[in-house]
């Protein structure tokens, strides 16, 4: 009897205030311990319903069943004569395990007998003949856990498409923009902890801060995108201003280039691109998954992921994720405690779709990874200290976030859909905030401080989408309105003294003796817009033209945190256009181009600047882009050129004054490829080349200089390989390279290039009838010390970090 067994493709897998958030860790930990008792009898077969994309080539039925078994991780048992003489055209599309088996065996007379341990026996009833010797290949498009999501592409690491805000959801080959859509499978296999661990897989995106710091900060196409400008299910203002936990994510959608028309204005005014998190939903079959984790230095934790659907047609769904981690981190005397709780409810009716998401997270950190500035006379940066070194010893950080959001969609008829969404978030941060610019030898005088903050956000989005034809031309017309109201406050108090220190031999921080106080209102922001877009499709979608306008209004009031008086304000509006075209000369090739322009909220001087809290007026950014995408069946390649311009913001190192000086123009060339290069070998490769220039600077002093903080080039290569000699064993590796860049606008100070190597392995098997996956990843394999730059501050990258986990499905 033949036994086919191999690695399983995993199902692509977030309410608090201060007291409740602190309980989140305990709640999650208790749920983890209780997982075995929560599993229901049918959950033993949950793996049979896990849906994923398949692209199995034609061959003998025995071979295609073997490939199917290896990709799902199930055990198939059958006698050789059952499949003898049968051929198969393979399997393409997205299926659950049983659905895939039924498609492969259709017309053969072979029956499937599920076993109590989750395996399957195949046999042919006596007298059953062979209906055909050439089995048809079936192509089905579906998503892993949510039918509204585009299916994963070959290899399962990225999806075929994603959301584009007001433009809806579309295939990557049908949109005139550069996008990448990461799946839960990739997040799980790379053991992503936060959003930063996900987006770094593409060369046009970099993280400007290191893991274990006070917040995640990103760069897309050379422009900063703050963590507060990350979308959550299409709404701004609901993501943490510090970092988002990967445990709540089903998809991560990255749009490169200004996305003002598609998504509106982000609360912090980021323009380099957009990042949207799609939260998890319950799949059609029960899921009870327990994952235990380890992170060096000695941080232990666990995650419980449970999903169920109810109703005659599985209309109602509930998904819960709980995470708790606690232990020592890789920085000197560092310790982190984290608790996350997330709940997602949804209803999927014939015409009505509804969802409710709520998550809370709490972090308590002793000694987080520090940042430091450098004196204006420095012409050569000191070598970075060890990634284990904390040159501000004794820092503390507490983060709390709570969000609740709901969305409703209703199909009035086959051509008209209306929708609405709203959400609320409240977040706080309490942190030690030392500072002191260093010289070329790493010497500085450190001043200690407390910086505490809060933000409270309400946001909403309503609209309608109509699909109709006029004289043979297809239209997708959308009319929408958005509004975001955000109040932010802070309290900043410094020590009365400073002490000499060094980044290699740090001194204890001086005490802060002044009253810490509670954060007071510092700003109130109102962002509103009205949008009209139309996508026209000609000649069976071989030519698609998108045009639209968004009327945007930005209103901001700034307040003194000591007197409460309003210090300045503005209220401005502008119309932002978008134009895009996709032309398909042949079915698998898309030529595209776009122009976008957006109004962006002006910057606010940081707390460390002399003019801290000063608010600057809104400004416009513009992007031009053209490119080509080719779908080779199992691999998609793309090449694009772009130009983005916007006013340049900077903190002068001599005066420590934050201001806007001239214009920054980023031009670039992007190359990328992703998919399954060969059976069992998944890959993602990308390269970006920049020409970032300053123009129109004050007095022309810095005209023609390279924009600081933008590298000349970046490269990424990641591979994931199913080994042929050990069933269930997969190996992966990743290389991330960033070239040197200037650290200041005068181009007198350079940040050296760096290259990071990561490796990993996972083993999928079955223990006592349960699907089990063991994972091991090592980030920064060679323990490379290097600087990362965020504005006028630098931080040392995290040292070698080991991640281990064991996942079991009940």
mmCIF file of N, CA and C in Angstrom, residues 218-299:
data_model
loop_
_atom_site.group_PDB
_atom_site.id
_atom_site.type_symbol
_atom_site.label_atom_id
_atom_site.label_comp_id
_atom_site.label_asym_id
_atom_site.label_seq_id
_atom_site.Cartn_x
_atom_site.Cartn_y
_atom_site.Cartn_z
ATOM 1 N N UNK A 218 8.603 53.317 9.042
ATOM 2 C CA UNK A 218 8.884 52.722 7.752
ATOM 3 C C UNK A 218 9.318 53.776 6.735
ATOM 4 N N UNK A 219 9.919 53.295 5.672
ATOM 5 C CA UNK A 219 10.250 54.143 4.539
ATOM 6 C C UNK A 219 9.810 53.427 3.268
ATOM 7 N N UNK A 220 8.999 54.111 2.434
ATOM 8 C CA UNK A 220 8.560 53.560 1.161
ATOM 9 C C UNK A 220 8.970 54.528 0.059
ATOM 10 N N UNK A 221 9.704 54.024 -0.899
ATOM 11 C CA UNK A 221 10.224 54.842 -1.995
ATOM 12 C C UNK A 221 10.968 56.077 -1.497
ATOM 13 N N UNK A 222 11.675 55.907 -0.386
ATOM 14 C CA UNK A 222 12.530 56.976 0.116
ATOM 15 C C UNK A 222 11.853 57.980 1.010
ATOM 16 N N UNK A 223 10.547 57.838 1.294
ATOM 17 C CA UNK A 223 9.826 58.761 2.157
ATOM 18 C C UNK A 223 9.318 58.031 3.398
ATOM 19 N N UNK A 224 9.310 58.728 4.512
ATOM 20 C CA UNK A 224 8.923 58.129 5.781
ATOM 21 C C UNK A 224 7.419 57.899 5.858
ATOM 22 N N UNK A 225 7.050 56.725 6.334
ATOM 23 C CA UNK A 225 5.664 56.378 6.627
ATOM 24 C C UNK A 225 5.610 55.985 8.100
ATOM 25 N N UNK A 226 4.914 56.772 8.913
ATOM 26 C CA UNK A 226 4.885 56.516 10.348
ATOM 27 C C UNK A 226 3.936 55.366 10.660
ATOM 28 N N UNK A 227 4.134 54.746 11.822
ATOM 29 C CA UNK A 227 3.274 53.634 12.222
ATOM 30 C C UNK A 227 1.836 54.085 12.404
ATOM 31 N N UNK A 228 1.615 55.366 12.753
ATOM 32 C CA UNK A 228 0.262 55.881 12.916
ATOM 33 C C UNK A 228 -0.485 56.052 11.609
ATOM 34 N N UNK A 229 0.211 55.951 10.479
ATOM 35 C CA UNK A 229 -0.427 56.085 9.169
ATOM 36 C C UNK A 229 -0.671 54.736 8.500
ATOM 37 N N UNK A 230 -0.667 53.675 9.279
ATOM 38 C CA UNK A 230 -1.014 52.356 8.769
ATOM 39 C C UNK A 230 -2.531 52.189 8.832
ATOM 40 N N UNK A 231 -3.112 51.655 7.775
ATOM 41 C CA UNK A 231 -4.549 51.433 7.750
ATOM 42 C C UNK A 231 -4.927 50.110 8.388
ATOM 43 N N UNK A 232 -6.154 50.042 8.904
ATOM 44 C CA UNK A 232 -6.699 48.816 9.466
ATOM 45 C C UNK A 232 -8.030 48.547 8.777
ATOM 46 N N UNK A 233 -8.063 47.509 7.949
ATOM 47 C CA UNK A 233 -9.248 47.199 7.149
ATOM 48 C C UNK A 233 -9.745 48.416 6.376
ATOM 49 N N UNK A 234 -8.790 49.194 5.845
ATOM 50 C CA UNK A 234 -9.126 50.329 5.000
ATOM 51 C C UNK A 234 -9.358 51.631 5.709
ATOM 52 N N UNK A 235 -9.253 51.670 7.049
ATOM 53 C CA UNK A 235 -9.484 52.906 7.801
ATOM 54 C C UNK A 235 -8.197 53.368 8.458
ATOM 55 N N UNK A 236 -7.903 54.658 8.306
ATOM 56 C CA UNK A 236 -6.759 55.254 8.995
ATOM 57 C C UNK A 236 -7.113 55.568 10.446
ATOM 58 N N UNK A 237 -6.059 55.698 11.265
ATOM 59 C CA UNK A 237 -6.238 56.163 12.628
ATOM 60 C C UNK A 237 -6.536 55.083 13.639
ATOM 61 N N UNK A 238 -6.676 53.825 13.212
ATOM 62 C CA UNK A 238 -7.040 52.747 14.122
ATOM 63 C C UNK A 238 -5.858 51.852 14.486
ATOM 64 N N UNK A 239 -4.749 52.005 13.796
ATOM 65 C CA UNK A 239 -3.558 51.214 14.108
ATOM 66 C C UNK A 239 -2.761 51.894 15.210
ATOM 67 N N UNK A 240 -2.010 51.116 15.940
ATOM 68 C CA UNK A 240 -1.173 51.638 17.008
ATOM 69 C C UNK A 240 -0.171 52.642 16.469
ATOM 70 N N UNK A 241 0.070 53.709 17.224
ATOM 71 C CA UNK A 241 1.077 54.688 16.848
ATOM 72 C C UNK A 241 2.481 54.172 17.124
ATOM 73 N N UNK A 242 2.593 52.983 17.727
ATOM 74 C CA UNK A 242 3.898 52.401 18.046
ATOM 75 C C UNK A 242 4.211 51.198 17.174
ATOM 76 N N UNK A 243 3.439 50.114 17.286
ATOM 77 C CA UNK A 243 3.652 48.944 16.448
ATOM 78 C C UNK A 243 2.423 48.056 16.499
ATOM 79 N N UNK A 244 2.225 47.320 15.414
ATOM 80 C CA UNK A 244 1.066 46.441 15.294
ATOM 81 C C UNK A 244 1.490 44.975 15.381
ATOM 82 N N UNK A 245 0.774 44.176 16.174
ATOM 83 C CA UNK A 245 1.125 42.754 16.328
ATOM 84 C C UNK A 245 0.711 41.939 15.109
ATOM 85 N N UNK A 246 1.597 41.078 14.658
ATOM 86 C CA UNK A 246 1.321 40.264 13.475
ATOM 87 C C UNK A 246 0.238 39.228 13.733
ATOM 88 N N UNK A 247 -0.039 38.903 14.992
ATOM 89 C CA UNK A 247 -1.000 37.847 15.312
ATOM 90 C C UNK A 247 -2.399 38.141 14.801
ATOM 91 N N UNK A 248 -2.748 39.404 14.558
ATOM 92 C CA UNK A 248 -4.106 39.744 14.130
ATOM 93 C C UNK A 248 -4.241 39.783 12.613
ATOM 94 N N UNK A 249 -3.160 39.558 11.879
ATOM 95 C CA UNK A 249 -3.139 39.869 10.443
ATOM 96 C C UNK A 249 -3.420 38.658 9.566
ATOM 97 N N UNK A 250 -4.370 38.806 8.651
ATOM 98 C CA UNK A 250 -4.612 37.833 7.596
ATOM 99 C C UNK A 250 -3.851 38.215 6.328
ATOM 100 N N UNK A 251 -3.812 39.494 6.031
ATOM 101 C CA UNK A 251 -3.069 40.025 4.888
ATOM 102 C C UNK A 251 -2.404 41.340 5.288
ATOM 103 N N UNK A 252 -1.312 41.652 4.616
ATOM 104 C CA UNK A 252 -0.675 42.970 4.709
ATOM 105 C C UNK A 252 -0.547 43.489 3.287
ATOM 106 N N UNK A 253 -1.240 44.601 2.992
ATOM 107 C CA UNK A 253 -1.287 45.162 1.646
ATOM 108 C C UNK A 253 -0.417 46.415 1.591
ATOM 109 N N UNK A 254 0.549 46.418 0.690
ATOM 110 C CA UNK A 254 1.481 47.544 0.563
ATOM 111 C C UNK A 254 1.280 48.203 -0.796
ATOM 112 N N UNK A 255 0.978 49.499 -0.773
ATOM 113 C CA UNK A 255 0.874 50.310 -1.986
ATOM 114 C C UNK A 255 2.065 51.243 -2.026
ATOM 115 N N UNK A 256 2.811 51.203 -3.122
ATOM 116 C CA UNK A 256 3.993 52.063 -3.248
ATOM 117 C C UNK A 256 3.633 53.327 -4.012
ATOM 118 N N UNK A 257 3.935 54.471 -3.409
ATOM 119 C CA UNK A 257 3.582 55.757 -3.993
ATOM 120 C C UNK A 257 2.428 56.384 -3.247
ATOM 121 N N UNK A 258 2.211 57.694 -3.416
ATOM 122 C CA UNK A 258 1.137 58.381 -2.699
ATOM 123 C C UNK A 258 -0.220 57.741 -2.972
ATOM 124 N N UNK A 259 -0.960 57.462 -1.918
ATOM 125 C CA UNK A 259 -2.266 56.841 -2.059
ATOM 126 C C UNK A 259 -3.378 57.703 -1.525
ATOM 127 N N UNK A 260 -3.215 59.027 -1.628
ATOM 128 C CA UNK A 260 -4.186 59.941 -1.030
ATOM 129 C C UNK A 260 -5.574 59.745 -1.606
ATOM 130 N N UNK A 261 -5.679 59.588 -2.929
ATOM 131 C CA UNK A 261 -7.018 59.442 -3.498
ATOM 132 C C UNK A 261 -7.637 58.116 -3.080
ATOM 133 N N UNK A 262 -6.855 57.045 -3.049
ATOM 134 C CA UNK A 262 -7.397 55.738 -2.722
ATOM 135 C C UNK A 262 -7.817 55.647 -1.265
ATOM 136 N N UNK A 263 -7.026 56.213 -0.354
ATOM 137 C CA UNK A 263 -7.257 55.992 1.069
ATOM 138 C C UNK A 263 -7.480 57.262 1.880
ATOM 139 N N UNK A 264 -7.333 58.421 1.280
ATOM 140 C CA UNK A 264 -7.449 59.651 2.043
ATOM 141 C C UNK A 264 -6.129 60.031 2.689
ATOM 142 N N UNK A 265 -6.164 61.050 3.553
ATOM 143 C CA UNK A 265 -4.961 61.561 4.197
ATOM 144 C C UNK A 265 -4.712 60.811 5.497
ATOM 145 N N UNK A 266 -3.485 60.331 5.677
ATOM 146 C CA UNK A 266 -3.126 59.705 6.940
ATOM 147 C C UNK A 266 -2.980 60.750 8.030
ATOM 148 N N UNK A 267 -3.224 60.388 9.293
ATOM 149 C CA UNK A 267 -3.151 61.355 10.401
ATOM 150 C C UNK A 267 -1.809 62.057 10.519
ATOM 151 N N UNK A 268 -0.727 61.379 10.113
ATOM 152 C CA UNK A 268 0.606 61.976 10.229
ATOM 153 C C UNK A 268 1.136 62.514 8.917
ATOM 154 N N UNK A 269 0.355 62.382 7.836
ATOM 155 C CA UNK A 269 0.750 62.988 6.571
ATOM 156 C C UNK A 269 1.798 62.254 5.790
ATOM 157 N N UNK A 270 1.905 60.939 5.924
ATOM 158 C CA UNK A 270 2.896 60.174 5.166
ATOM 159 C C UNK A 270 2.519 60.135 3.685
ATOM 160 N N UNK A 271 3.537 60.160 2.801
ATOM 161 C CA UNK A 271 3.234 60.183 1.363
ATOM 162 C C UNK A 271 3.969 59.130 0.554
ATOM 163 N N UNK A 272 4.944 58.439 1.116
ATOM 164 C CA UNK A 272 5.745 57.509 0.318
ATOM 165 C C UNK A 272 4.973 56.308 -0.176
ATOM 166 N N UNK A 273 3.902 55.955 0.524
ATOM 167 C CA UNK A 273 3.113 54.794 0.156
ATOM 168 C C UNK A 273 2.105 54.510 1.245
ATOM 169 N N UNK A 274 1.405 53.417 1.098
ATOM 170 C CA UNK A 274 0.388 53.047 2.069
ATOM 171 C C UNK A 274 0.525 51.600 2.486
ATOM 172 N N UNK A 275 0.230 51.315 3.757
ATOM 173 C CA UNK A 275 0.232 49.956 4.292
ATOM 174 C C UNK A 275 -1.123 49.724 4.942
ATOM 175 N N UNK A 276 -1.785 48.649 4.574
ATOM 176 C CA UNK A 276 -3.092 48.318 5.140
ATOM 177 C C UNK A 276 -3.061 46.908 5.697
ATOM 178 N N UNK A 277 -3.589 46.755 6.906
ATOM 179 C CA UNK A 277 -3.676 45.457 7.559
ATOM 180 C C UNK A 277 -5.099 44.928 7.409
ATOM 181 N N UNK A 278 -5.226 43.713 6.921
ATOM 182 C CA UNK A 278 -6.509 43.024 6.853
ATOM 183 C C UNK A 278 -6.543 42.010 7.987
ATOM 184 N N UNK A 279 -7.514 42.122 8.875
ATOM 185 C CA UNK A 279 -7.559 41.264 10.053
ATOM 186 C C UNK A 279 -8.137 39.891 9.729
ATOM 187 N N UNK A 280 -7.900 38.956 10.622
ATOM 188 C CA UNK A 280 -8.317 37.574 10.424
ATOM 189 C C UNK A 280 -9.827 37.409 10.542
ATOM 190 N N UNK A 281 -10.359 36.443 9.795
ATOM 191 C CA UNK A 281 -11.760 36.044 9.858
ATOM 192 C C UNK A 281 -11.826 34.528 10.041
ATOM 193 N N UNK A 282 -12.939 34.064 10.579
ATOM 194 C CA UNK A 282 -13.134 32.625 10.742
ATOM 195 C C UNK A 282 -13.271 31.953 9.388
ATOM 196 N N UNK A 283 -12.616 30.809 9.222
ATOM 197 C CA UNK A 283 -12.753 30.021 8.012
ATOM 198 C C UNK A 283 -13.991 29.146 8.067
ATOM 199 N N UNK A 284 -14.248 28.425 6.996
ATOM 200 C CA UNK A 284 -15.463 27.614 6.915
ATOM 201 C C UNK A 284 -15.436 26.395 7.821
ATOM 202 N N UNK A 285 -14.271 25.970 8.264
ATOM 203 C CA UNK A 285 -14.167 24.825 9.156
ATOM 204 C C UNK A 285 -13.538 25.250 10.473
ATOM 205 N N UNK A 286 -13.822 24.506 11.550
ATOM 206 C CA UNK A 286 -13.291 24.886 12.863
ATOM 207 C C UNK A 286 -11.765 24.932 12.878
ATOM 208 N N UNK A 287 -11.233 25.858 13.639
ATOM 209 C CA UNK A 287 -9.790 25.987 13.818
ATOM 210 C C UNK A 287 -9.496 26.188 15.295
ATOM 211 N N UNK A 288 -8.629 25.378 15.841
ATOM 212 C CA UNK A 288 -8.091 25.577 17.191
ATOM 213 C C UNK A 288 -6.603 25.330 17.103
ATOM 214 N N UNK A 289 -5.823 26.385 17.181
ATOM 215 C CA UNK A 289 -4.381 26.295 16.951
ATOM 216 C C UNK A 289 -3.636 26.912 18.131
ATOM 217 N N UNK A 290 -2.725 26.172 18.701
ATOM 218 C CA UNK A 290 -1.896 26.633 19.806
ATOM 219 C C UNK A 290 -0.447 26.685 19.349
ATOM 220 N N UNK A 291 0.199 27.830 19.561
ATOM 221 C CA UNK A 291 1.598 27.997 19.170
ATOM 222 C C UNK A 291 2.397 28.483 20.368
ATOM 223 N N UNK A 292 3.415 27.758 20.729
ATOM 224 C CA UNK A 292 4.332 28.192 21.779
ATOM 225 C C UNK A 292 5.565 28.788 21.126
ATOM 226 N N UNK A 293 6.133 29.842 21.724
ATOM 227 C CA UNK A 293 7.219 30.575 21.085
ATOM 228 C C UNK A 293 8.378 30.818 22.040
ATOM 229 N N UNK A 294 9.547 31.002 21.454
ATOM 230 C CA UNK A 294 10.758 31.400 22.179
ATOM 231 C C UNK A 294 11.479 32.439 21.343
ATOM 232 N N UNK A 295 11.956 33.502 22.005
ATOM 233 C CA UNK A 295 12.761 34.522 21.342
ATOM 234 C C UNK A 295 13.945 34.836 22.228
ATOM 235 N N UNK A 296 15.152 34.835 21.620
ATOM 236 C CA UNK A 296 16.324 35.153 22.428
ATOM 237 C C UNK A 296 16.255 36.621 22.890
ATOM 238 N N UNK A 297 16.707 36.878 24.062
ATOM 239 C CA UNK A 297 17.586 36.171 24.944
ATOM 240 C C UNK A 297 16.879 35.000 25.672
ATOM 241 N N UNK A 298 15.754 35.261 26.296
ATOM 242 C CA UNK A 298 15.001 34.182 26.951
ATOM 243 C C UNK A 298 13.556 34.624 27.133
ATOM 244 N N UNK A 299 12.885 34.901 26.029
ATOM 245 C CA UNK A 299 11.500 35.360 26.066
ATOM 246 C C UNK A 299 10.597 34.230 25.609
#
